[in-house]
Amino acid sequence: MVKLVKIGEAATALGVTTQTLRKWEEDGQLLPDRKTAGGTRYYNLERLLGSNKPSNIDLTIGYARVSSHDQKDELNKQIEMLSLFCAKNGWQHEIIKDFGSGMDYNKKGLRRLLYFILEAKIRRLVLTHKDRLLRFGSELVFVLCEARQIEVVIINQGDVVFLNK
């Protein structure tokens, strides 16, 4: 059965704002699956999260985070390192980037990553360092990955650590 969600939940799942979804609709980039006479937008959550893909999901997510916009150069270095590592291993990948404290559990990118993990939409998660995910609580995310049979790869300055392999 198709699960339709309102714009707020769809925005959270994608890690964007409701205004972004409205803009995408205006531009014709992403149209709601249903729109009521009153203007309420509904989206197919499975379609948004890519569940129409074949069941042999082979997507790798690289997650990059810095504490502030002042560290944008560091964020770009992380993104480059993650992309090169994934490409070198021949993995189809997408990079999720976040700005915010490692103690902020409500970052848009982190929430999007958690949706991918909980819905088992990815094969592996790649991080440059364990603390890029969260300062405290990374182990909980790793347990979720293990439960969903998602491999976790941590690149520590040349040493690569594979969890849940």
Tab-separated table of C-alpha atoms in Angstrom:
chain	number	residue	atom	x	y	z
A	1	MET	CA	0.000	0.000	0.000
A	2	VAL	CA	1.257	3.477	-0.864
A	3	LYS	CA	1.984	5.688	2.134
A	4	LEU	CA	1.275	9.358	1.494
A	5	VAL	CA	2.677	11.909	3.932
A	6	LYS	CA	2.150	15.628	4.323
A	7	ILE	CA	4.745	18.124	3.174
A	8	GLY	CA	6.377	18.480	6.616
A	9	GLU	CA	7.177	14.783	6.941
A	10	ALA	CA	8.299	14.628	3.310
A	11	ALA	CA	10.639	17.586	3.889
A	12	THR	CA	12.100	15.935	6.999
A	13	ALA	CA	12.674	12.676	5.115
A	14	LEU	CA	14.554	14.532	2.382
A	15	GLY	CA	16.451	16.797	4.773
A	16	VAL	CA	15.030	19.994	3.270
A	17	THR	CA	12.505	22.644	4.304
A	18	THR	CA	8.857	22.768	3.308
A	19	GLN	CA	9.685	25.949	1.383
A	20	THR	CA	12.199	23.976	-0.679
A	21	LEU	CA	9.541	21.407	-1.593
A	22	ARG	CA	7.159	24.203	-2.575
A	23	LYS	CA	9.895	25.774	-4.728
A	24	TRP	CA	10.622	22.414	-6.355
A	25	GLU	CA	6.911	22.057	-7.123
A	26	GLU	CA	6.832	25.564	-8.607
A	27	ASP	CA	9.872	24.727	-10.764
A	28	GLY	CA	8.401	21.359	-11.779
A	29	GLN	CA	11.298	19.438	-10.193
A	30	LEU	CA	9.229	17.454	-7.661
A	31	LEU	CA	5.464	17.435	-7.786
A	32	PRO	CA	3.295	16.188	-4.916
A	33	ASP	CA	1.495	12.910	-5.538
A	34	ARG	CA	-1.752	14.481	-4.380
A	35	LYS	CA	-2.913	18.013	-3.656
A	36	THR	CA	-6.256	18.702	-2.002
A	37	ALA	CA	-8.621	21.506	-2.975
A	38	GLY	CA	-7.417	23.306	0.152
A	39	GLY	CA	-3.804	23.095	-1.046
A	40	THR	CA	-2.512	20.360	1.293
A	41	ARG	CA	0.293	18.502	-0.448
A	42	TYR	CA	0.838	14.757	-0.038
A	43	TYR	CA	3.936	12.866	-1.134
A	44	ASN	CA	4.624	9.163	-1.626
A	45	LEU	CA	7.316	8.558	1.007
A	46	GLU	CA	8.593	5.377	-0.659
A	47	ARG	CA	9.098	7.209	-3.938
A	48	LEU	CA	10.877	10.089	-2.201
A	49	LEU	CA	13.265	7.756	-0.426
A	50	GLY	CA	13.915	5.770	-3.588
A	51	SER	CA	12.200	2.510	-2.663
A	52	ASN	CA	11.191	2.060	-6.291
A	53	LYS	CA	14.788	0.975	-6.843
A	54	PRO	CA	15.529	-2.733	-7.222
A	55	SER	CA	15.645	-4.680	-3.967
A	56	ASN	CA	19.395	-5.263	-4.336
A	57	ILE	CA	20.178	-1.785	-3.060
A	58	ASP	CA	23.789	-0.844	-3.669
A	59	LEU	CA	23.841	2.768	-2.531
A	60	THR	CA	26.635	4.017	-0.299
A	61	ILE	CA	26.120	7.155	1.767
A	62	GLY	CA	29.093	9.288	2.717
A	63	TYR	CA	28.332	11.557	5.674
A	64	ALA	CA	30.306	14.775	6.193
A	65	ARG	CA	29.781	17.290	8.999
A	66	VAL	CA	31.412	20.404	10.390
A	67	SER	CA	30.334	22.539	13.323
A	68	SER	CA	29.939	25.847	11.518
A	69	HIS	CA	29.834	27.489	8.099
A	70	ASP	CA	33.286	28.942	8.893
A	71	GLN	CA	34.648	25.413	8.397
A	72	LYS	CA	33.347	25.048	4.845
A	73	ASP	CA	36.856	24.259	3.546
A	74	GLU	CA	37.088	21.349	5.998
A	75	LEU	CA	33.647	20.152	4.873
A	76	ASN	CA	34.787	20.236	1.241
A	77	LYS	CA	37.885	18.183	2.174
A	78	GLN	CA	35.676	15.572	3.850
A	79	ILE	CA	33.355	15.451	0.831
A	80	GLU	CA	36.298	15.038	-1.541
A	81	MET	CA	37.843	12.297	0.616
A	82	LEU	CA	34.524	10.417	0.860
A	83	SER	CA	33.828	10.733	-2.876
A	84	LEU	CA	37.310	9.575	-3.858
A	85	PHE	CA	37.186	6.629	-1.449
A	86	CYS	CA	33.765	5.510	-2.720
A	87	ALA	CA	34.735	5.955	-6.372
A	88	LYS	CA	37.994	4.063	-5.845
A	89	ASN	CA	35.978	1.146	-4.467
A	90	GLY	CA	33.483	1.329	-7.336
A	91	TRP	CA	30.548	2.180	-5.061
A	92	GLN	CA	27.512	4.123	-6.274
A	93	HIS	CA	27.391	6.879	-3.679
A	94	GLU	CA	25.712	10.007	-2.458
A	95	ILE	CA	27.172	12.489	0.024
A	96	ILE	CA	25.053	13.927	2.816
A	97	LYS	CA	26.555	17.052	4.360
A	98	ASP	CA	25.647	18.809	7.586
A	99	PHE	CA	26.522	21.977	9.438
A	100	GLY	CA	26.060	21.832	13.203
A	101	SER	CA	27.312	20.581	16.520
A	102	GLY	CA	28.123	16.921	17.015
A	103	MET	CA	25.743	17.097	19.974
A	104	ASP	CA	22.814	18.336	17.848
A	105	TYR	CA	20.697	15.278	17.068
A	106	ASN	CA	18.209	17.223	14.934
A	107	LYS	CA	20.387	18.156	11.948
A	108	LYS	CA	18.645	17.782	8.578
A	109	GLY	CA	21.332	15.602	7.049
A	110	LEU	CA	21.510	13.344	10.107
A	111	ARG	CA	17.738	12.907	10.039
A	112	ARG	CA	17.877	12.025	6.343
A	113	LEU	CA	20.670	9.529	7.015
A	114	LEU	CA	18.624	7.931	9.806
A	115	TYR	CA	15.654	7.544	7.445
A	116	PHE	CA	17.903	5.761	4.944
A	117	ILE	CA	19.222	3.473	7.711
A	118	LEU	CA	15.847	2.719	9.302
A	119	GLU	CA	14.317	1.939	5.908
A	120	ALA	CA	17.421	-0.106	4.912
A	121	LYS	CA	17.790	1.938	1.717
A	122	ILE	CA	21.593	1.815	1.701
A	123	ARG	CA	24.262	-0.860	1.646
A	124	ARG	CA	26.961	1.056	3.524
A	125	LEU	CA	27.774	4.244	5.413
A	126	VAL	CA	31.194	5.862	5.015
A	127	LEU	CA	32.600	8.426	7.470
A	128	THR	CA	35.947	10.206	7.558
A	129	HIS	CA	36.010	9.932	11.364
A	130	LYS	CA	33.607	8.460	13.898
A	131	ASP	CA	33.038	11.860	15.539
A	132	ARG	CA	31.811	13.361	12.253
A	133	LEU	CA	28.545	11.489	12.805
A	134	LEU	CA	27.913	12.477	16.434
A	135	ARG	CA	30.096	13.410	19.357
A	136	PHE	CA	28.191	11.005	21.634
A	137	GLY	CA	25.891	8.225	20.487
A	138	SER	CA	27.559	7.066	17.274
A	139	GLU	CA	27.445	3.527	18.643
A	140	LEU	CA	23.635	3.636	18.627
A	141	VAL	CA	23.646	4.499	14.928
A	142	PHE	CA	26.145	1.691	14.326
A	143	VAL	CA	23.817	-0.775	16.120
A	144	LEU	CA	20.967	0.348	13.841
A	145	CYS	CA	23.229	-0.214	10.845
A	146	GLU	CA	24.113	-3.685	12.093
A	147	ALA	CA	20.422	-4.539	12.598
A	148	ARG	CA	19.703	-3.443	9.005
A	149	GLN	CA	22.823	-5.223	7.677
A	150	ILE	CA	24.410	-1.931	6.629
A	151	GLU	CA	28.187	-1.882	6.528
A	152	VAL	CA	29.926	1.037	8.269
A	153	VAL	CA	33.311	2.187	6.958
A	154	ILE	CA	35.400	4.729	8.883
A	155	ILE	CA	38.390	6.292	7.150
A	156	ASN	CA	40.840	7.336	9.877
A	157	GLN	CA	43.687	9.201	8.164
A	158	GLY	CA	44.647	6.267	5.985
A	159	ASP	CA	43.526	3.451	8.285
A	160	VAL	CA	40.188	2.064	7.164
A	161	VAL	CA	37.919	0.440	9.743
A	162	PHE	CA	35.040	-1.749	8.550
A	163	LEU	CA	32.187	-2.338	10.998
A	164	ASN	CA	29.317	-4.797	10.430
A	165	LYS	CA	31.045	-6.364	7.421
